[in-house]
Coordinates of C-alpha atoms and ligand atoms in Angstrom, one line a residue:
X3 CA 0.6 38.2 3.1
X4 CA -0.7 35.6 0.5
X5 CA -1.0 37.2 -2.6
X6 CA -4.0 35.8 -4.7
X7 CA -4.0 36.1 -8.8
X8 CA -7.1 35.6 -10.5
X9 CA -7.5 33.5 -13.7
X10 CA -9.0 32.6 -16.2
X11 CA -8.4 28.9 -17.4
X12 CA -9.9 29.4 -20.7
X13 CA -8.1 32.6 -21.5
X14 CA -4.8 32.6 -19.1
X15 CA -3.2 36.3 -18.2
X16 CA 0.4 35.0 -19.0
X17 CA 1.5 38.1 -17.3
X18 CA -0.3 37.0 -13.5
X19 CA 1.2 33.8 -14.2
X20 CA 5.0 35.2 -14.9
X21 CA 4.4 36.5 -11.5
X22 CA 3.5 33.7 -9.7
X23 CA 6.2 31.5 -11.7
X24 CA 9.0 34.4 -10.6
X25 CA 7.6 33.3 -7.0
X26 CA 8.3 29.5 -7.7
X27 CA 12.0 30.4 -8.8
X28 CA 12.9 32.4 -6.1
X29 CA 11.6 29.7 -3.8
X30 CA 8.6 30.9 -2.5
X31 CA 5.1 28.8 -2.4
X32 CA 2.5 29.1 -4.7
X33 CA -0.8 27.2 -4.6
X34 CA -2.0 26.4 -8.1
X35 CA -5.6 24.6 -9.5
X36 CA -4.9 21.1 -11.3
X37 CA -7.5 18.9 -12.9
X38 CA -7.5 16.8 -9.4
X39 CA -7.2 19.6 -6.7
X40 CA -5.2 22.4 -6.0
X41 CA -1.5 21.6 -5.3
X42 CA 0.9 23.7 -2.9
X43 CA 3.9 24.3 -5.4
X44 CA 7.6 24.8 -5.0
X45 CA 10.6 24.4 -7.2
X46 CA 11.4 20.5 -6.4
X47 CA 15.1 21.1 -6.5
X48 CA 15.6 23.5 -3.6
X49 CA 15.4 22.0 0.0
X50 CA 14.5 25.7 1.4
X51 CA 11.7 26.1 -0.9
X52 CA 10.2 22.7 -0.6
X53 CA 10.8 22.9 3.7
X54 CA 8.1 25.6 3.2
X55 CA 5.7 23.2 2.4
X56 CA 6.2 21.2 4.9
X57 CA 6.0 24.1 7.1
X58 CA 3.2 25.8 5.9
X59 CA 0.8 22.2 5.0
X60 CA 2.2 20.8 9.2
X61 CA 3.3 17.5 7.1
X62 CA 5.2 14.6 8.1
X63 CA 9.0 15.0 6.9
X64 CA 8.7 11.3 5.8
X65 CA 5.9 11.6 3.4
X66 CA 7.6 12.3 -0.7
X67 CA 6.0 14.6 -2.3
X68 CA 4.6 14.5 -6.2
X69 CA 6.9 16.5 -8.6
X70 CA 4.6 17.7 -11.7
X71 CA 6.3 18.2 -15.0
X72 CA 4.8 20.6 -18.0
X73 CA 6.7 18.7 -21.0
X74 CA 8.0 15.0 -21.4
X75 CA 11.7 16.9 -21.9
X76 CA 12.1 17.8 -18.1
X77 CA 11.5 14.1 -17.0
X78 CA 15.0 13.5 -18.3
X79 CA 16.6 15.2 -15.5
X80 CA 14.3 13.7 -13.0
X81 CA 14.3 10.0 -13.7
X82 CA 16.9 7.3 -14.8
X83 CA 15.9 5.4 -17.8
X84 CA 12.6 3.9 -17.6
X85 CA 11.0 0.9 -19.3
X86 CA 8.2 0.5 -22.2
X87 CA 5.4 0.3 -19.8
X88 CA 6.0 3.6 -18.4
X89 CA 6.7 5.1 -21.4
X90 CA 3.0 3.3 -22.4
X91 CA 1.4 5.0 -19.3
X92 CA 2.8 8.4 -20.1
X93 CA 1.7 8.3 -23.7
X94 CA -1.8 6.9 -22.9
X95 CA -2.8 9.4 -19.3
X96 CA -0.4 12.5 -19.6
X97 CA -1.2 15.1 -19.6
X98 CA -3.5 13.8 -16.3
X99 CA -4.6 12.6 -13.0
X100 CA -1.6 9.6 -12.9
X101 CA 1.1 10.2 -10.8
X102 CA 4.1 7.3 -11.4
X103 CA 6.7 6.1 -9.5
X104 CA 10.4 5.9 -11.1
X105 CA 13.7 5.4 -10.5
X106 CA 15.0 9.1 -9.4
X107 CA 18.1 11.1 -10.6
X108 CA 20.5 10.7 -8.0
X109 CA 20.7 14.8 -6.8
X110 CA 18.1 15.8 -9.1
X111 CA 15.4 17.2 -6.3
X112 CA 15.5 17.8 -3.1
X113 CA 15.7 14.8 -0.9
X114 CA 12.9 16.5 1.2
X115 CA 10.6 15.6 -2.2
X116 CA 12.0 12.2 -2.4
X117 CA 11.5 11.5 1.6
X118 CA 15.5 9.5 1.2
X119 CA 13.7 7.2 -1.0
X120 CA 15.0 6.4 -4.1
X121 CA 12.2 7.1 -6.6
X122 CA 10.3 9.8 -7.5
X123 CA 6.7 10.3 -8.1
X124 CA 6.2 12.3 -11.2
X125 CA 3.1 14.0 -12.7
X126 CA 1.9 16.1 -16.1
X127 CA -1.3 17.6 -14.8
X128 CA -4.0 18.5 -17.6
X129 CA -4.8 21.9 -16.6
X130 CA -4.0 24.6 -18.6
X131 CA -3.0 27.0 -15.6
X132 CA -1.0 24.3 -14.2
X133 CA 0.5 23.1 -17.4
X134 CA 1.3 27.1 -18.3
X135 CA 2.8 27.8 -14.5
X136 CA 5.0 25.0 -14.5
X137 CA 6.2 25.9 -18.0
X138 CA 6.4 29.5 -16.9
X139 CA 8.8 28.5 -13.5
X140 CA 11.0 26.7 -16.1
X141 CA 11.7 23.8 -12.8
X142 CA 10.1 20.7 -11.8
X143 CA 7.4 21.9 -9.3
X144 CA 6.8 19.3 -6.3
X145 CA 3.1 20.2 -5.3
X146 CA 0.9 18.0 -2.5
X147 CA -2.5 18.9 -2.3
X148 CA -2.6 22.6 -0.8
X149 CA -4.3 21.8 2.4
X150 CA -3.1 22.2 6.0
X151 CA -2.6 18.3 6.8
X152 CA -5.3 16.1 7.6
X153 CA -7.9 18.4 6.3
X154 CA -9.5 17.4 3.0
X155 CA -7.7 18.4 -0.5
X156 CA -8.9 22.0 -2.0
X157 CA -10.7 21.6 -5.0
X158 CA -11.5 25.5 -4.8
X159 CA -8.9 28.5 -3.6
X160 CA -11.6 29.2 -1.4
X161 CA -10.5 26.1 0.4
X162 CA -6.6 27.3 0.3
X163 CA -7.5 30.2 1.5
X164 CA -9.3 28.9 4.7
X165 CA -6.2 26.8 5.0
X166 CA -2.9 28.8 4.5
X167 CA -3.8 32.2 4.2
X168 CA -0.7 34.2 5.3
X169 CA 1.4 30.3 5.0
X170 CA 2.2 30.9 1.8
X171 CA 3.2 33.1 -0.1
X172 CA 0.7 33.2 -3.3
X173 CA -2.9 31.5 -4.8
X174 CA -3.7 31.5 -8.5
X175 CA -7.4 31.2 -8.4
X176 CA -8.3 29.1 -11.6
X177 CA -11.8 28.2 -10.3
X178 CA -13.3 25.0 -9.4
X179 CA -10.4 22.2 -9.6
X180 CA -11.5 18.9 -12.2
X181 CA -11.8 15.6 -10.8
X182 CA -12.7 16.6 -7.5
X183 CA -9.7 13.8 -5.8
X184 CA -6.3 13.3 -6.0
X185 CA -4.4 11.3 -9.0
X186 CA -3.7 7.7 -9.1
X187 CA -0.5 6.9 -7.6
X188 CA 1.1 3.7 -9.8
X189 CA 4.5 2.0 -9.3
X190 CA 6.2 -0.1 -12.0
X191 CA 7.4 -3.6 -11.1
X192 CA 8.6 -5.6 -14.3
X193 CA 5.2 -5.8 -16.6
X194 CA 2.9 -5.1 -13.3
X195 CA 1.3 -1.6 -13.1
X196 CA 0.6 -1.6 -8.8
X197 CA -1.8 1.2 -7.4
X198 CA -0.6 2.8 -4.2
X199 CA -3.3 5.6 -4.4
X200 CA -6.6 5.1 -6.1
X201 CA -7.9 8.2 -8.0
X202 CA -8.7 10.0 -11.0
X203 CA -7.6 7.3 -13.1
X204 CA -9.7 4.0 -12.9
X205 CA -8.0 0.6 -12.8
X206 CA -10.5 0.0 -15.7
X207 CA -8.7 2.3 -17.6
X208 CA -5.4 1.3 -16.6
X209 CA -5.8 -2.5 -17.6
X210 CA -6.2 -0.9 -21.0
X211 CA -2.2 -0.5 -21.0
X212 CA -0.9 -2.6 -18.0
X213 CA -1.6 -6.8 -18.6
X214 CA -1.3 -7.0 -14.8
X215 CA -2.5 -4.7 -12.5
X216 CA -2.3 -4.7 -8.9
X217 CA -3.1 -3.4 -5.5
X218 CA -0.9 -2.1 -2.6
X219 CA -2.4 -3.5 -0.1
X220 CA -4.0 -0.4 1.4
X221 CA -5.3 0.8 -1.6
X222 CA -7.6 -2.8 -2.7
X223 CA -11.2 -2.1 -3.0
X224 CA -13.1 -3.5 0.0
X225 CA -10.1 -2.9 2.5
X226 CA -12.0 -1.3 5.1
X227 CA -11.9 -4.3 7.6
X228 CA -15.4 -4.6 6.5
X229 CA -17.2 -8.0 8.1
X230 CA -20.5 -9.2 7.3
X231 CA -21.9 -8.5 11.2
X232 CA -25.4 -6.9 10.8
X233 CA -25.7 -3.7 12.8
X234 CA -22.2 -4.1 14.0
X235 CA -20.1 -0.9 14.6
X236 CA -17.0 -2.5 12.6
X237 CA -13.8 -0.4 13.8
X238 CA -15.4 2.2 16.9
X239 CA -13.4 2.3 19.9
X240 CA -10.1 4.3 19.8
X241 CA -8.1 1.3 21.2
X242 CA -9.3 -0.3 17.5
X243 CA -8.7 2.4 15.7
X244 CA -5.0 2.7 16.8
X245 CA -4.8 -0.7 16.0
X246 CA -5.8 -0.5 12.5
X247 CA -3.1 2.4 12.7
X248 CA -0.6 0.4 13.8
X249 CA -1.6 -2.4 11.5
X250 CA -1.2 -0.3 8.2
X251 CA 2.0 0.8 10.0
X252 CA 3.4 -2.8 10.3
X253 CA 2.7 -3.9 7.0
X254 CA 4.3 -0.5 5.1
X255 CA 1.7 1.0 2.4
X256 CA 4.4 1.7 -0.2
X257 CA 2.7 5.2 -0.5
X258 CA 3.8 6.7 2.6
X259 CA 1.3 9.2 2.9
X260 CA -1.5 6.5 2.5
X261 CA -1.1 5.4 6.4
X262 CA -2.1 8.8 7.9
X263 CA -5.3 9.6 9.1
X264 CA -6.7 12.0 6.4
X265 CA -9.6 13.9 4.9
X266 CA -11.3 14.1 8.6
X267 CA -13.9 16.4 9.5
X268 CA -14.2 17.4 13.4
X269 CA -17.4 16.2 13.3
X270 CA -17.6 12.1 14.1
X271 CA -18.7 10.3 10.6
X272 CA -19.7 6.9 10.2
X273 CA -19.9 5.5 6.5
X274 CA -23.0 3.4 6.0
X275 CA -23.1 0.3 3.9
X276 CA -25.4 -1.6 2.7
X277 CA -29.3 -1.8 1.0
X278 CA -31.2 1.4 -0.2
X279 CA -33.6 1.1 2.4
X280 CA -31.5 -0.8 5.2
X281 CA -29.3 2.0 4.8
X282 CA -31.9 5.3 4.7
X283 CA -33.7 3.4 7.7
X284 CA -30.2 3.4 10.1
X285 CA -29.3 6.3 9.2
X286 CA -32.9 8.2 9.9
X287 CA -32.9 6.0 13.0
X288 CA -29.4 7.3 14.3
X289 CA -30.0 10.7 13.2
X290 CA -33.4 10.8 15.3
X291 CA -31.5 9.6 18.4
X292 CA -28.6 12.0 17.7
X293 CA -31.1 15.1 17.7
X294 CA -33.2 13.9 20.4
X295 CA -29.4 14.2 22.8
X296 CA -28.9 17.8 20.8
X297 CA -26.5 17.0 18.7
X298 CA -26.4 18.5 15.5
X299 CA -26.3 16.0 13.0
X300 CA -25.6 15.9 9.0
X301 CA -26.1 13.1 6.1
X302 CA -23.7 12.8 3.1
X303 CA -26.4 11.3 0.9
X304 CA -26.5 10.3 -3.0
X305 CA -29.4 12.3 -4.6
X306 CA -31.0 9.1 -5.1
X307 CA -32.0 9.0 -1.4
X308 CA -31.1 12.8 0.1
X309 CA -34.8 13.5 0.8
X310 CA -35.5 10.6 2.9
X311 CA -33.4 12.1 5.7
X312 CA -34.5 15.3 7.9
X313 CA -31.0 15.4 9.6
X314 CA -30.3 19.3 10.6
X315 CA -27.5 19.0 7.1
X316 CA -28.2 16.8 4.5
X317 CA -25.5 17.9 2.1
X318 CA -25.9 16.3 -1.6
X319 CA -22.4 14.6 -3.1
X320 CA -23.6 13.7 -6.4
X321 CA -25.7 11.0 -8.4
X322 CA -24.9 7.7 -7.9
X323 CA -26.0 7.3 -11.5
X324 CA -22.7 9.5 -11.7
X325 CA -19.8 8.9 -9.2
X326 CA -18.2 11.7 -11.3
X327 CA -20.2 14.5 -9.7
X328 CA -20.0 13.0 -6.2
X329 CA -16.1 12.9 -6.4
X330 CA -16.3 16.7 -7.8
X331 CA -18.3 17.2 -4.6
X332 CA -17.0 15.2 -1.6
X333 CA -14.0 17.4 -0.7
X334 CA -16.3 20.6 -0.2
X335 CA -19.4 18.9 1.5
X336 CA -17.0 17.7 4.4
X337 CA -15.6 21.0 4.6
X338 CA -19.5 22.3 4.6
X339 CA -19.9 20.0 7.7
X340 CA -16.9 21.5 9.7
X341 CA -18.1 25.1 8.5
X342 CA -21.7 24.6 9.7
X343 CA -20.8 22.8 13.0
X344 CA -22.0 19.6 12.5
X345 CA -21.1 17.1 15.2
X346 CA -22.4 13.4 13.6
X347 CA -22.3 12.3 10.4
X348 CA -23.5 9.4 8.5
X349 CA -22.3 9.0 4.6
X350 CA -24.1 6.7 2.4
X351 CA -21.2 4.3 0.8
X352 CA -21.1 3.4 -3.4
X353 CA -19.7 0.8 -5.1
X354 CA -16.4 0.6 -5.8
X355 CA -16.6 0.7 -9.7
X356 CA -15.0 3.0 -12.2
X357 CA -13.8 6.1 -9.9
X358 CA -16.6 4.7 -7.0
X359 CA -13.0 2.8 -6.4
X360 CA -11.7 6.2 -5.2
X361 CA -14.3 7.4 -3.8
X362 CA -14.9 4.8 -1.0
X363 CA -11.1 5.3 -0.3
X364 CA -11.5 8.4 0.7
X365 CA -15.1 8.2 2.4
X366 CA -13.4 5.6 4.8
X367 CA -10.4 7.6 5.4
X368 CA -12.7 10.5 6.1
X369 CA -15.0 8.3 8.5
X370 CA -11.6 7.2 10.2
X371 CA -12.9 3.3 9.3
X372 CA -15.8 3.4 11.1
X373 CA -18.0 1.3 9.0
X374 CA -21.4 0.2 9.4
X375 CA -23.4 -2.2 7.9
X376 CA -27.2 -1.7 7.4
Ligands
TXA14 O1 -3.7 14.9 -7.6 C1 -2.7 14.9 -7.0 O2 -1.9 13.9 -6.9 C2 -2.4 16.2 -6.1 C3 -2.2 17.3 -7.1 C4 -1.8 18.6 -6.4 O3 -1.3 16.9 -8.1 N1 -1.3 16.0 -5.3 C5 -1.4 15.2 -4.2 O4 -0.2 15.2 -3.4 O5 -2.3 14.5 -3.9 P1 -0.1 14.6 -2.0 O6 1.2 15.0 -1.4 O7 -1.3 15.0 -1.2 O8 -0.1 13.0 -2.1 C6 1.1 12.4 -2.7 C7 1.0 11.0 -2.5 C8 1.3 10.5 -1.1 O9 0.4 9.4 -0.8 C9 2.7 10.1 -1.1 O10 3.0 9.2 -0.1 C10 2.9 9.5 -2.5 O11 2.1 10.4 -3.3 N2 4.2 9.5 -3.0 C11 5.0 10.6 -3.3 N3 6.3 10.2 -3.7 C12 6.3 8.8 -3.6 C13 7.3 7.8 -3.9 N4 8.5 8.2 -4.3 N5 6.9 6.5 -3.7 C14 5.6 6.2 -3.3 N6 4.7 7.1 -3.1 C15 5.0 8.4 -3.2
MG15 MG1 -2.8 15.4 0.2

């Protein structure tokens, strides 16, 4: 039974959190709130604590997981010695949403965390119950995102509870996660700073610290296999769509967990490029030919254009005059879809600006690359 501890962030019950910290040392699984989403903890050294992750998410053995640190002191045992432009990124984004690749610690976590490579991804979250737990456990904590695998990351407990209840073996409920999506994934490579994940922090406000700054191929903005075809249903058939698998296969995202299929609602969702009004027309268009075969349809709108839909859903994800509150939002409105029933779905896109950049990762993850443009 999944025990769940309520909390306060702004006033933490350090005696709730002892308990969920006495948990992590005795290797048990405890899903915690972070200022991206909520993370599915375990003490990163022990292989029969972290297995339970595995178990309990249904993840690939041969995708690392992030180890999150409470204090600059415990990345001595984690890491060999490190240059001056990591040192620069921790100083300028830790406590926060980066997550940075170094060399590991022969032996010093699990090589479950590690996946057999030979670096480890390391994290100081800015949340004060994650900050306080990790402290509390007294060991590096290696946390993914506390969802069952291929559903999208909880940004509530709500969301770990629909996911893992009775998998694991406690919750501490610190209300609504920050950021809304995962950190930025970074490796180190001489003076270049290269993205493997886009995420709460922007490559704007990475070129602030790194001179050169680079994309892993699967995380470039625009890499959706987007062509300029009017109309034209970009990626559709499943023979494609394996293709575009096998394709991000061949050419080896150094993120490993960047070439599964994630973030998918059961419904089908296309995401719509293109035009205000080339865009609302398809989509109204598509969503009247949907209903009129019964299908129950949902939009994933902006508020900018949500009321020129009458799909059966029209969920709201935020302002484009904000991507910040539409990040916050996305995770929950696709579970909304999945919870309502919803069987098509269009999403408007954004631009990829600021954390747009993120956000249009993950809206074409979640629409399995099916792209259309208006
Ligand atoms: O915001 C976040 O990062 C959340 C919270 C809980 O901290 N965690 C999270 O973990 O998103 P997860 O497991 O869902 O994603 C970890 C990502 C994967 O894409 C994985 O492949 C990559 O980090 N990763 C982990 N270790 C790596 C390594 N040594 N080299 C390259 N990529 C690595
Ligand atoms: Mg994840």
């Amino acid at each position: 039974k999944t025990i769940v501890w309520q909390v306060n962030a702004s006033m933490l019950d350090i005696n709730k959190l002892e308990q969920a910290a006495q948990l992590l040392r005795e290797g048990g699984t405890v899903a915690f709130p972070t200022e991206t989403v909520y993370g599915l903890g375990a003490d990163a050294r022990s292989t029969t604590a972290v297995e339970r992750i595995f178990m309990a998410k249904g993840r690939p053995a041969d995708n690392p997981l992030i180890v999150h640190i409470a204090d600059l002191s415990q990345l001595d045992e984690l890491a060999l010695p490190y240059g001056p432009l990591a040192k620069r990124l921790m100083d300028r984004f830790w406590p926060g949403p980066l997550t940075i690749v170094l060399p590991v610690s022969p032996g010093a976590v699990s090589p479950r965390v590690t996946a057999g490579l030979d670096t480890v991804a390391v994290r100081m979250p800015a949340h004060p119950v994650a900050l306080a737990l990790i402290a509390a456990a007294g060991c590096p904590v290696a946390a993914p995102s506390a969802n069952r695998s291929g559903r999208p990351s909880p940004t509530q407990a709500s969301h770990v509870l629909a996911d893992l209840d009775n998998r694991i073996d406690g919750i501490v409920d610190g209300g609504d996660a920050g950021v809304g999506l995962e950190s930025t994934v970074v490796e180190i490579d001489g003076e270049i700073v290269r993205i493997l994940r886009p995420g709460g922090i922007t490559a704007e406000a990475l070129r602030e610290v790194a001179a050169y700054l680079e994309y892993d191929s699967v995380a470039a903005p625009g890499n959706d296999d987007f062509s300029e075809a009017d109309g034209a249903l970009l990626i559709a058939e499943s023979e494609k769509e394996s293709e575009k698998d096998s394709k991000a296969a061949a050419s080896a995202p150094r993120s490993p967990g960047m070439k599964y299929a994630h973030y998918a609602p059961q419904g089908l969702m296309q995401l719509v490029k293109g035009q205000a009004p080339a865009v609302s027309a398809y989509i109204q268009a598509e969503v009247h030919a949907a209903r009129a075969r019964g299908e129950l349809t949902g939009v994933l709108a902006f508020a900018e254009q949500a009321a020129t839909y009458d799909a059966d859903h029209v969920l709201v994800v935020g302002s484009l005059a904000q991507l910040e509150t539409a990040a916050h939002g996305l995770y929950a409105a696709l579970r909304a879809f999945d919870d309502l029933g919803v069987q098509r779905i269009w999403a408007e896109a954004c631009p990829e600006e600021g954390i747009g950049h993120a956000l249009m990762n993950r809206l074409v993850k979640a629409a399995g690359h099916r792209i259309i443009k208006a």
